[in-house]
XYZ file of C-alpha atoms in Angstrom:
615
model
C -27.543 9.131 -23.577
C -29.810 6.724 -25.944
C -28.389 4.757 -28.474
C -30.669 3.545 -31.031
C -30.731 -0.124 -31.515
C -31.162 -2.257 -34.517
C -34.949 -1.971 -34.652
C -34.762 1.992 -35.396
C -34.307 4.155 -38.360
C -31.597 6.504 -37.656
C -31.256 9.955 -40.142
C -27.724 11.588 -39.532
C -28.424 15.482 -39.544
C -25.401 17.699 -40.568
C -24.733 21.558 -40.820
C -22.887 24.578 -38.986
C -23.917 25.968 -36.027
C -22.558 27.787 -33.355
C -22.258 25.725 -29.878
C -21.315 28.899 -27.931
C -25.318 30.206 -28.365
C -25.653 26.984 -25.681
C -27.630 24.229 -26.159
C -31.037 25.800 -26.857
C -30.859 27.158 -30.192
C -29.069 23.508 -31.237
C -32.760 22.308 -30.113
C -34.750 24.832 -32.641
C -32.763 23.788 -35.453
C -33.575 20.221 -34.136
C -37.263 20.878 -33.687
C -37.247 22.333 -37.266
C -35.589 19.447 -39.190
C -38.219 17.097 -36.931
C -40.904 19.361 -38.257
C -40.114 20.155 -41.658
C -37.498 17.733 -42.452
C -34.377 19.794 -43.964
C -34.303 23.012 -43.113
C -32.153 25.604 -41.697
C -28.985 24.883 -44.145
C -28.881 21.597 -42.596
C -29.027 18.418 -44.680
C -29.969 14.399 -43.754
C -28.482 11.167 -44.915
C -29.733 7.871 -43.120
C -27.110 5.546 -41.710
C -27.657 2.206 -39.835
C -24.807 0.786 -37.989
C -22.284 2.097 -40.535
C -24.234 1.651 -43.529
C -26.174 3.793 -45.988
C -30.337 2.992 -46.302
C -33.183 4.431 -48.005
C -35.799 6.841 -46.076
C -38.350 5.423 -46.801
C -38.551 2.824 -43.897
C -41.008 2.773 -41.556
C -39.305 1.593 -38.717
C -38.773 3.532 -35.738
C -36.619 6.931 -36.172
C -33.974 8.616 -34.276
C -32.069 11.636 -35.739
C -28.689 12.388 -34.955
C -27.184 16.054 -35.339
C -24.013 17.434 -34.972
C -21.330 19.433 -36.925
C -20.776 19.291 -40.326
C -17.316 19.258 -39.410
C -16.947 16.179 -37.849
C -16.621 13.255 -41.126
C -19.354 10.817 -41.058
C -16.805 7.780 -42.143
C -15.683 8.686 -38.085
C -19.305 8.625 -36.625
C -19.930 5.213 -38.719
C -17.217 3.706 -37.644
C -17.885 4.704 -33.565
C -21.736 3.798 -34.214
C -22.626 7.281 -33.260
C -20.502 6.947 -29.638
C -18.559 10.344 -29.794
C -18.863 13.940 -30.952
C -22.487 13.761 -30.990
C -24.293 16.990 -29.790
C -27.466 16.147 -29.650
C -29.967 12.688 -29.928
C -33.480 12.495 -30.783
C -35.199 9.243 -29.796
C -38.200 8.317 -29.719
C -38.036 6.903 -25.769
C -38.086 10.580 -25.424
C -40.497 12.025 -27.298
C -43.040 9.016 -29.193
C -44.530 10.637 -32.265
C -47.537 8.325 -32.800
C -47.126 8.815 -36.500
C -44.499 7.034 -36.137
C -45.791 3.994 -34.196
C -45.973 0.678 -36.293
C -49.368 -0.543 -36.823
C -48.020 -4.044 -36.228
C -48.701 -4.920 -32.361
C -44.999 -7.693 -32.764
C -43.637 -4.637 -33.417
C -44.757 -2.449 -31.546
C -44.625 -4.865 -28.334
C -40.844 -5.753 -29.280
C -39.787 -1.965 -29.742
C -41.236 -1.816 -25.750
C -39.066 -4.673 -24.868
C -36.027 -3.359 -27.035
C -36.596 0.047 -24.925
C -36.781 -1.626 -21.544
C -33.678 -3.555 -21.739
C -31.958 -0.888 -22.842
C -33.336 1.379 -20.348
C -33.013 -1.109 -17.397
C -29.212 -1.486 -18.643
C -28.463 1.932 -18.841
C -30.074 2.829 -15.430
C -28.697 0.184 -13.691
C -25.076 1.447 -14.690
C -26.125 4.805 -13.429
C -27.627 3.247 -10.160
C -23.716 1.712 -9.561
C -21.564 4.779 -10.928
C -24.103 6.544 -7.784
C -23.833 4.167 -5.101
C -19.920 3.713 -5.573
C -19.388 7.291 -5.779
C -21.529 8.089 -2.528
C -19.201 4.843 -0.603
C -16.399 6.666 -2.099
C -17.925 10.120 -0.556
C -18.950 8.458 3.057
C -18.194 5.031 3.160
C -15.018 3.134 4.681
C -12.159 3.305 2.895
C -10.273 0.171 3.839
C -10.455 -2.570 1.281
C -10.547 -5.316 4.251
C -13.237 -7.843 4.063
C -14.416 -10.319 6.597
C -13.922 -13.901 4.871
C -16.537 -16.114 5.974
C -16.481 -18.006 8.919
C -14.398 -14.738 10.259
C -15.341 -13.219 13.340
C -18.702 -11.110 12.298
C -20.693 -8.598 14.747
C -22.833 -9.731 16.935
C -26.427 -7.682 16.486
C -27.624 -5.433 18.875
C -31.324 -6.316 18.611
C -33.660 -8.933 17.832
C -31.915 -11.908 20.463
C -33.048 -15.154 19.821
C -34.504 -15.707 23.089
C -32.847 -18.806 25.157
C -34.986 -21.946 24.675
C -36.268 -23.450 28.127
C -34.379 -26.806 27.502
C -31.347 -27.503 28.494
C -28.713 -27.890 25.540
C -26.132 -30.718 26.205
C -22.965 -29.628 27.459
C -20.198 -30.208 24.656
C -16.832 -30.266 25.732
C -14.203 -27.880 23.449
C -10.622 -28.599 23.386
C -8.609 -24.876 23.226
C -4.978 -25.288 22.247
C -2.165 -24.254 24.198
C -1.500 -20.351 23.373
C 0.640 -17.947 24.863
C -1.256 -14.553 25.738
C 0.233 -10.866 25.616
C 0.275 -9.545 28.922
C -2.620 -6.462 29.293
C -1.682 -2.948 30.716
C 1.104 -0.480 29.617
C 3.881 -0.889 28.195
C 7.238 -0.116 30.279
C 8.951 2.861 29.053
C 12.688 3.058 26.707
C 15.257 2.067 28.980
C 17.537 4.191 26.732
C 15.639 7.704 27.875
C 17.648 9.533 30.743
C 15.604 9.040 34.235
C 15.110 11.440 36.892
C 14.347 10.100 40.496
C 11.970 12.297 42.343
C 11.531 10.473 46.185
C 8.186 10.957 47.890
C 8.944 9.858 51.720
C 6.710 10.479 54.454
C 7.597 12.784 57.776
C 10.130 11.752 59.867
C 7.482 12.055 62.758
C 6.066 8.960 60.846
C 8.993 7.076 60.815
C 8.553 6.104 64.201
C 6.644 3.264 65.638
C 3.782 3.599 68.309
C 6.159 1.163 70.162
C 9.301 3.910 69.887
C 10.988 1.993 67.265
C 12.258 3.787 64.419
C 10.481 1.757 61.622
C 12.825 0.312 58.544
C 13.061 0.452 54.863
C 11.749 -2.601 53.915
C 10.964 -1.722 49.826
C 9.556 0.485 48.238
C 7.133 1.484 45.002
C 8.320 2.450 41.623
C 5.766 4.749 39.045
C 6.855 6.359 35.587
C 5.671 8.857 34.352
C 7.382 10.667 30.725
C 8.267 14.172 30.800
C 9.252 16.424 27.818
C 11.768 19.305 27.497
C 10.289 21.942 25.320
C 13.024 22.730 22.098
C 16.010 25.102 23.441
C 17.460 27.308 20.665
C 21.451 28.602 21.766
C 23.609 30.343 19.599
C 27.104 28.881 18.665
C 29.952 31.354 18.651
C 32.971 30.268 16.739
C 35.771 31.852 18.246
C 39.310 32.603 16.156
C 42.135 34.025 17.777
C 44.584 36.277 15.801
C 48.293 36.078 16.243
C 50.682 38.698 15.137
C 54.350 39.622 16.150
C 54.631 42.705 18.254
C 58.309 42.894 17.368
C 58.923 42.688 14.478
C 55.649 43.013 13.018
C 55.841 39.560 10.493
C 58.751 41.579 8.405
C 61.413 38.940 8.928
C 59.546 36.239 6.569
C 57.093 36.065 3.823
C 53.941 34.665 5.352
C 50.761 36.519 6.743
C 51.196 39.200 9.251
C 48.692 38.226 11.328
C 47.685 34.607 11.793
C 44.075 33.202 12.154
C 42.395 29.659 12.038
C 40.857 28.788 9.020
C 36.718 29.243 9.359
C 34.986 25.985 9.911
C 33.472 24.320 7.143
C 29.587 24.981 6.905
C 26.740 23.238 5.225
C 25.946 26.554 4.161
C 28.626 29.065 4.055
C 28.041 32.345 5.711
C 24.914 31.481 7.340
C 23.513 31.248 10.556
C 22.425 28.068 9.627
C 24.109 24.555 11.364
C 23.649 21.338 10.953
C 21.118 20.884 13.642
C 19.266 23.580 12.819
C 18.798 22.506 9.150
C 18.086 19.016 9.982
C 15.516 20.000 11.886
C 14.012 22.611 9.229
C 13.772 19.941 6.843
C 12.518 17.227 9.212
C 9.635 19.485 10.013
C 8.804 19.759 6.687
C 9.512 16.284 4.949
C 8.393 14.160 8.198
C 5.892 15.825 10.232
C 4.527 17.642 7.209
C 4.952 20.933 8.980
C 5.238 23.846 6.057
C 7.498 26.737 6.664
C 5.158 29.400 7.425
C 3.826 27.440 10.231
C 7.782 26.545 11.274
C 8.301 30.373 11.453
C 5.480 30.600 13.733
C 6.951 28.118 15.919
C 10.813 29.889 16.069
C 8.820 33.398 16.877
C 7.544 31.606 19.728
C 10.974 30.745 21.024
C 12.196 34.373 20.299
C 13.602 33.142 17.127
C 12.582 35.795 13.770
C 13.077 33.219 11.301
C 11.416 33.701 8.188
C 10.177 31.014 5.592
C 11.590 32.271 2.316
C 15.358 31.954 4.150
C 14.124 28.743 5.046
C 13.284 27.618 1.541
C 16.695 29.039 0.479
C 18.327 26.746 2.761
C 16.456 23.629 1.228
C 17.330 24.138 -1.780
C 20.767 25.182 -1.236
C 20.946 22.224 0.995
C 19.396 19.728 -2.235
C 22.002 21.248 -4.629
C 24.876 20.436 -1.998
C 23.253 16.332 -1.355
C 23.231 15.876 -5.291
C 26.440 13.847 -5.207
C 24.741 11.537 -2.627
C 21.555 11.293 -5.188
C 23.917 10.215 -8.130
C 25.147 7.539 -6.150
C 21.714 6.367 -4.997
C 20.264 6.530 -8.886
C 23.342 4.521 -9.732
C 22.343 1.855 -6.493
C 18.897 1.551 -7.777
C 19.835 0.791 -11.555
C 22.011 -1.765 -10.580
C 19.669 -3.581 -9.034
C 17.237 -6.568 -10.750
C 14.152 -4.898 -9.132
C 12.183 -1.715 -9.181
C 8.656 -0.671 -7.880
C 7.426 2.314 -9.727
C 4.289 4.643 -9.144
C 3.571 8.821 -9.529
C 1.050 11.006 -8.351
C -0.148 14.589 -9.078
C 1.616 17.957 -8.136
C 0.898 21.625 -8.523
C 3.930 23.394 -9.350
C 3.049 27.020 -9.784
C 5.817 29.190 -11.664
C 6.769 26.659 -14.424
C 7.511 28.047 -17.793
C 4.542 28.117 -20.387
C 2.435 26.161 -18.096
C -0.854 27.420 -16.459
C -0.529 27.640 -12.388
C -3.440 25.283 -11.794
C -1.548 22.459 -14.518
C -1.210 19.314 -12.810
C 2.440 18.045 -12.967
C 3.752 15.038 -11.129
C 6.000 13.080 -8.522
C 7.791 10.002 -9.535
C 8.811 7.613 -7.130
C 11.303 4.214 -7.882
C 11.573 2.584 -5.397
C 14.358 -1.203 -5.455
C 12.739 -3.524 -4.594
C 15.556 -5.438 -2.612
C 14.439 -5.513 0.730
C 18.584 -6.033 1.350
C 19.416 -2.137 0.064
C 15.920 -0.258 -0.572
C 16.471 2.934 -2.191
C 13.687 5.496 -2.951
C 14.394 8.229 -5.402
C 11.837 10.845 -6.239
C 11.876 12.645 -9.477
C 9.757 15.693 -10.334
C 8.334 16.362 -13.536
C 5.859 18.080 -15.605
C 4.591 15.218 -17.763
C 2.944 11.945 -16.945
C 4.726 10.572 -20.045
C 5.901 6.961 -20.289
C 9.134 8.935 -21.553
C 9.962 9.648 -18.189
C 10.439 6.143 -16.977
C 12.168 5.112 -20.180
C 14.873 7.894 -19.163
C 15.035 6.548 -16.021
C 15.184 3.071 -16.942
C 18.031 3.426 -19.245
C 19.815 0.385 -19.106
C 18.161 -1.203 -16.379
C 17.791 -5.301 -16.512
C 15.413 -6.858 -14.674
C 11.873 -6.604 -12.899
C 9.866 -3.240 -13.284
C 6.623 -3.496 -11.189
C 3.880 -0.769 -11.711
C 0.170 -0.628 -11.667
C -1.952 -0.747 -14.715
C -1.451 2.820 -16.439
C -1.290 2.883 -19.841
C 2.036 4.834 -20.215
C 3.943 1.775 -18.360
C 2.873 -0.376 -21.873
C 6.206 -0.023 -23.577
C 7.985 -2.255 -20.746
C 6.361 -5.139 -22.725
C 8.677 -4.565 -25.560
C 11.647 -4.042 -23.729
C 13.684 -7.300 -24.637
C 15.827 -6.642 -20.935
C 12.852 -6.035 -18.727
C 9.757 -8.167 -17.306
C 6.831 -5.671 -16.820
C 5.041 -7.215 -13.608
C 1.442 -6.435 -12.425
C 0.084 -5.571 -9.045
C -3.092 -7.352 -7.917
C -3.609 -4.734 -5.538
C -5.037 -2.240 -8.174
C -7.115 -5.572 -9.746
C -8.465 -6.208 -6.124
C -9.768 -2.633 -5.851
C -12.078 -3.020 -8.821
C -13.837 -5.499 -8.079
C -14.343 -4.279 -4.288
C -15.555 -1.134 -6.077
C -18.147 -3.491 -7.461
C -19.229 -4.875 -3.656
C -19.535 -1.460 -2.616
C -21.389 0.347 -5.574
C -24.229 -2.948 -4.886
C -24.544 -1.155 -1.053
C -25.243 -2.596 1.807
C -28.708 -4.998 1.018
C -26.642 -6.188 -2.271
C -26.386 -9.580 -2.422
C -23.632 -11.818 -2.938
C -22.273 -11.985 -6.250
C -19.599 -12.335 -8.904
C -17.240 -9.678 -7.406
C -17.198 -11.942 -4.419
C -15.903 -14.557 -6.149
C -13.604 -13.007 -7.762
C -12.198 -11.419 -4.157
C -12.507 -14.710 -2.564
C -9.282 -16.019 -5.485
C -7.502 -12.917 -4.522
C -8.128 -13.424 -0.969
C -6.613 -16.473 -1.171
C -3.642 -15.574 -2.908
C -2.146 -13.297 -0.013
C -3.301 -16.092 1.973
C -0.565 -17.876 0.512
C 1.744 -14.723 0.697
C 0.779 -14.111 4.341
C 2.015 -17.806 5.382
C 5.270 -17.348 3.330
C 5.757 -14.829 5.700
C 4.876 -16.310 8.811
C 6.899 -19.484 8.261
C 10.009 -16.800 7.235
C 9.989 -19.043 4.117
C 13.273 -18.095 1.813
C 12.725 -16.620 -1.223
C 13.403 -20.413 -3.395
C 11.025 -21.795 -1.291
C 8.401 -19.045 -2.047
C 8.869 -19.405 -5.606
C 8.374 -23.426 -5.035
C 5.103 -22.817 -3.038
C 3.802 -20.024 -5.585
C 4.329 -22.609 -8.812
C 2.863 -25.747 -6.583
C -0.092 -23.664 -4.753
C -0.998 -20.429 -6.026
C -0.121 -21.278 -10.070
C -3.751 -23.692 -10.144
C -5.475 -20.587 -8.373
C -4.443 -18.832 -10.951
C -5.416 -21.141 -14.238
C -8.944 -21.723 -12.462
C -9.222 -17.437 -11.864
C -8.155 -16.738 -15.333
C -10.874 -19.708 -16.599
C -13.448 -17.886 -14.398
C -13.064 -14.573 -15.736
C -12.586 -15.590 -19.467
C -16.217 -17.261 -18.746
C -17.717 -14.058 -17.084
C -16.386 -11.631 -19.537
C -18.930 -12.898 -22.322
C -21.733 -13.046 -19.561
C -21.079 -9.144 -17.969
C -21.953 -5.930 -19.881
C -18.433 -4.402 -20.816
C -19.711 -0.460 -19.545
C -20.666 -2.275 -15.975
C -18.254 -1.790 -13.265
C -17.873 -5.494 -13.267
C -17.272 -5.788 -16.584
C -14.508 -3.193 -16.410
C -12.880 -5.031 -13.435
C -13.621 -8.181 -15.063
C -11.780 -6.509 -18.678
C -8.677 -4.783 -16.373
C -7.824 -8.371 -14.963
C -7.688 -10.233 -18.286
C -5.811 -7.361 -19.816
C -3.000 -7.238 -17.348
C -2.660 -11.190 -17.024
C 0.152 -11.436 -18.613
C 1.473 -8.624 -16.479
C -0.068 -10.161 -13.021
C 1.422 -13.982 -13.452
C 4.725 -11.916 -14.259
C 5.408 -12.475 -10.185
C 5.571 -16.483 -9.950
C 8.859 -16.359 -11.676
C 10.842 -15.002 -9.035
C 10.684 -15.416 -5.113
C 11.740 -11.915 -4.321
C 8.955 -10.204 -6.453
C 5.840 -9.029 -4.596
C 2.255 -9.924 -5.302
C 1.617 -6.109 -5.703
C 3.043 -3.101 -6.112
C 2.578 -1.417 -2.445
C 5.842 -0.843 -1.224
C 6.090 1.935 -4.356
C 2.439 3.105 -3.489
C 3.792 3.172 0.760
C 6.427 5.130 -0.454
C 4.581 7.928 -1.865
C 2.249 8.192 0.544
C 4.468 10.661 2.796
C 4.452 13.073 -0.345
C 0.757 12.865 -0.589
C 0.145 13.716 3.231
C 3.232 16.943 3.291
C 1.375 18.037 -0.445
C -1.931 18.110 1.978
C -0.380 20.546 4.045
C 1.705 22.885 1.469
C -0.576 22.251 -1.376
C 1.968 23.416 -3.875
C 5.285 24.414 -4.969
C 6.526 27.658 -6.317
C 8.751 26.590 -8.690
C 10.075 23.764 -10.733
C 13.346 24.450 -8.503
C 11.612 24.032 -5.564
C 10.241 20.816 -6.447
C 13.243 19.085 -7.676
C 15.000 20.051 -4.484
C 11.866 18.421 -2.487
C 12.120 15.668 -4.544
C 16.321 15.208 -3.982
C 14.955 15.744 -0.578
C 12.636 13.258 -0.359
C 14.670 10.814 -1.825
C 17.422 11.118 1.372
C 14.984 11.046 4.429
C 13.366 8.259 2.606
C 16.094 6.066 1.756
C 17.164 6.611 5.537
C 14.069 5.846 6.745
C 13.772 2.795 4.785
C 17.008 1.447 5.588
C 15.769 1.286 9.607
C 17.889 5.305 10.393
C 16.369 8.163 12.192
C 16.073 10.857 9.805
C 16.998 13.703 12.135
C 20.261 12.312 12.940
C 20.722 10.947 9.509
C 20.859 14.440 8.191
C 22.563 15.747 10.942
C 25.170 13.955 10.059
C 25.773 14.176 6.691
C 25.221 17.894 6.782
C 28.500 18.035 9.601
C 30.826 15.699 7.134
C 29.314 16.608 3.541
C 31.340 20.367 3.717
C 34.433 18.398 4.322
C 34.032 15.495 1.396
C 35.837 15.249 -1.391
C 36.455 11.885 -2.694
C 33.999 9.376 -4.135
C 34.946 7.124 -0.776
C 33.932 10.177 1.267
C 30.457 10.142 0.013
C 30.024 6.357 -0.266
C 30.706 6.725 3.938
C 27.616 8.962 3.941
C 25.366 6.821 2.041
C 22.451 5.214 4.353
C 23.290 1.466 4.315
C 27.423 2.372 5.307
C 25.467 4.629 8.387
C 25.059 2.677 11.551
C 22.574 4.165 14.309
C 26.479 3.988 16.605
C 27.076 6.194 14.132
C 24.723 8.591 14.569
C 25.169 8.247 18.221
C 21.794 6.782 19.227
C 20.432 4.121 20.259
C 17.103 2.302 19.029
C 14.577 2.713 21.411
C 12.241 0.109 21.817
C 8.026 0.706 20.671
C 6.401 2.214 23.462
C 2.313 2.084 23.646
């Protein structure tokens, strides 16, 4: 779209029309107030950057149309930037009636319709070229500082000069190397010895003496046992007396042990075989329709809507265990945050396709991590401020606009994540392509680079968290001032609508938000480990697309929020549920379900052992 400059008469053209006609007949009544003036029903008033002038200018016109419903105190006060239908300019169309006589004039309206156009296209140019790396491009926001280790080119060789260079001698540190080939297999895994002799026949010398074992060669190889489905029988014996047939006291008749407590009562459902439903489904991503598939191959007719019963029957009968985690995660002085989209189809008022979302909140104490996973239909800020409640401490989020009201909470200190500020301006680097050369996104990249510099030697010198703090205030606190200096600088230099300039705006905007993290050791630089968490949601929602009901997706998100929490806290989520599902029919105290929670669950417990990483 054009927008008229300073140098241009501008008429404001208002009447009724009807947009569903599309946008030709908009166009006659256009051509007939350009050719007649007003016409149609429709009337003109001239307006210049929100104030009324006379007509009878002879600068440069543009008309404007649009609704008469839309108040012109509103399109003032925009300068003409929304509800406009249609523009009329004369880069499009040059009426040489209208032409100034005047060649300043006439040579400054060219160079007022250059810049503009140059502007304009260049933005355009970007939005293209980051949308096609977005398309095709790498996705990984990893760049090679210079001085890195860069590709060598397959073509064009200097060719070696014919003199010979002076030998220089190069002093290489001591290192330790990682040894090369395979990795040995878990010593934990059961082993099966197969032995491959030779004939006895062989076994004798040409000399007659029986040769003797003098060693021998070891190879491993890793077999699997394809999944074996058996079928429990619970067994209970009923006692009665033949003689006098239980008439000599007041109890039963006949006697009989009481049934065995069940995850599920009067189901064909056990704890293994639930635990392993809802690992295939919240781990490996595997849906239930393709999990029936798999059960009719081992003879099994299992179908998916008893399998989504169980989940959610399951979910209701884990919701103690979810109070108590909500409760952990409150208590702490830490909390990541972060949502993404979800289809929910069934939910009450709502159109099927209607995007609702997944909340995740994740603590940030690496000590007790806790994940929990709310559903719900609104991107609201509301939700968090429910969930929030009377939570004290550090919230960290990205820069959404419906986290703003944790600035104004007196009890909580909103943190940023440079993550999210990073990714802007590497959208920048890639929307220049590939022949772009370097610019101010670098820069900018280059202080955030070093930054996690810092971060990544905390790490590597296991650096406790006072000490962090120490280095952040003495190191990374003057990175910061000089950054912030830089960008205040560049912000009156960029073009706001440029992607630079909105990378440039989103870091001085959140500031306030993105320093938030010097004031504590234990904070994070970003907000990852709340973006890490969701992930798993994103990749299962790739493979079931949806969920039928609102039911169904508050039970995936209870779900979630167990296998999660297990996971994070270093537990094998099969045997994690496994064994909660054998002890949660037989709880009934709060100390019985504090037992179950992840961090009081040992892998002893669960009766495995961690196997070491195998390549």
């Amino acid at each position: 779209m054009f927008f008229p400059g300073k140098s241009v008469q501008v008429y404001l053209a208002t009447g009724s029309t009807d947009m569903r006609k599309s946008i030709d007949s908009l166009s006659i009544l256009v051509a007939a107030i350009r050719a007649g003036g007003d016409g149609h029903g429709w009337s003109t008033t001239g307006l210049v950057t929100g104030r009324f002038i006379s007509r009878s200018s002879h600068r440069p016109q543009a008309i404007i149309v649009c609704d008469s419903s839309i108040k012109k105190q509103k399109i003032i006060r925009y300068y003409l930037a929304i509800s406009i239908y249609y523009v009329i300019y004369p880069g499009m169309t040059i009426d040489i009636a209208t032409l100034p006589d005047d060649r300043v004039q006439l040579k400054q309206m060219l160079v007022d319709f250059q810049d503009r156009f140059d502007k304009e296209t260049g933005i355009l140019l970007e939005q293209i070229r980051l949308l096609r790396s977005q398309l095709y491009g790498r996705k990984s926001e990893k760049t090679i500082p210079e001085g890195g280790p860069q590709p060598l080119p397959l073509f064009d060789m200097p060719e070696p000069s014919g003199e010979e260079e002076k030998e220089e001698e190069v002093v290489v540190p001591a290192h330790t190397r990682k040894k090369k080939g395979r990795k040995p297999l878990p010593e934990n895994l059961p082993r099966v010895e197969r032995v491959h002799d030779i004939d006895p026949s062989e076994k004798i010398c040409t000399c007659g003496t029986e040769l003797s074992r003098i060693g021998e060669e070891v190879s491993e190889q890793l077999e699997i046992i394809p999944a074996k489905i058996q079928v429990i029988r619970n067994i209970r014996p009923k006692y009665a007396c033949r003689n006098c047939e239980g008439v000599e006291d007041n109890g039963p008749t006949v006697k009989i042990a009481p049934v065995p407590a069940q995850i599920i009562p009067k189901s064909i459902a056990t704890p293994g075989l639930l635990a392993h439903i809802l690992t295939g489904k919240f781990i490996d991503h595997t849906p239930f329709y393709r999990q029936e598939k798999q059960f009719l191959r081992l003879g099994v007719e299992l179908s998916r809507t008893t399998m989504c019963k169980w989940a959610m029957k399951a979910a209701v009968i884990c919701q103690p265990l979810l109070n108590l985690l909500t409760d952990e995660i409150l208590a702490g002085f830490y909390m990541n945050i972060d949502e993404t989209t979800l289809q929910v189809l069934q939910e009450p008022g709502r159109d099927p396709t209607t995007k609702s979302y997944m909340w995740v909140f994740r603590r940030g104490d690496p000590e007790r991590p806790v994940l929990i996973y709310q559903y719900h239909p609104t991107r609201s800020g509301d939700v968090v401020r429910e969930f929030l409640r009377d939570f004290e401490g550090y919230v960290q989020t990205d820069g959404y606009s419906g986290y703003d009201f944790l600035a104004h909470q007196k009890k909580i200190r909103h943190v940023g994540c440079w993550a999210h500020v990073r990714r802007k301006f590497t959208d920048v680097v890639k929307a220049r392509g590939a022949n772009g050369k370097t610019g101010s996104a670098d820069v900018a990249l280059n202080y955030i680079r070093r930054l996690y510099a810092l971060e990544k030697e905390a790490r590597e010198k296991s650096f406790t968290f006072d000490e962090i703090r120490l280095m952040r205030e003495e190191r990374a606190k003057p990175i910061l001032e000089e950054f912030k200096a830089w960008l205040s600088k560049k912000s009156l230099q960029t073009p706001p609508k440029g992607l630079l300039g909105k990378a440039v705006s989103y870091a001085l905007n959140q500031w306030e938000k993105l320093v938030g993290y010097l004031e504590d050791g234990r904070l994070a630089l970003d907000n990852n480990m709340a973006e890490n968490s969701i992930r798993p949601f994103v990749i299962g929602r790739k493979n079931w697309l949806f969920s039928g009901t609102p039911e169904g997706a508050e039970a995936s998100a209870l779900l979630y929020s167990l296998i999660e929490t297990a996971k994070a806290n270093s537990l094998e989520p099969y045997a994690y549920l496994r064994y909660i599902f054998d002890r949660l029919p037989l709880a009934s105290m709060l100390e019985d379900y504090e037992a179950l929670l992840p961090w009081n669950v040992t892998p002893e417990n669960l009766g495995i052992v961690a196997p070491a990483r195998c390549g």
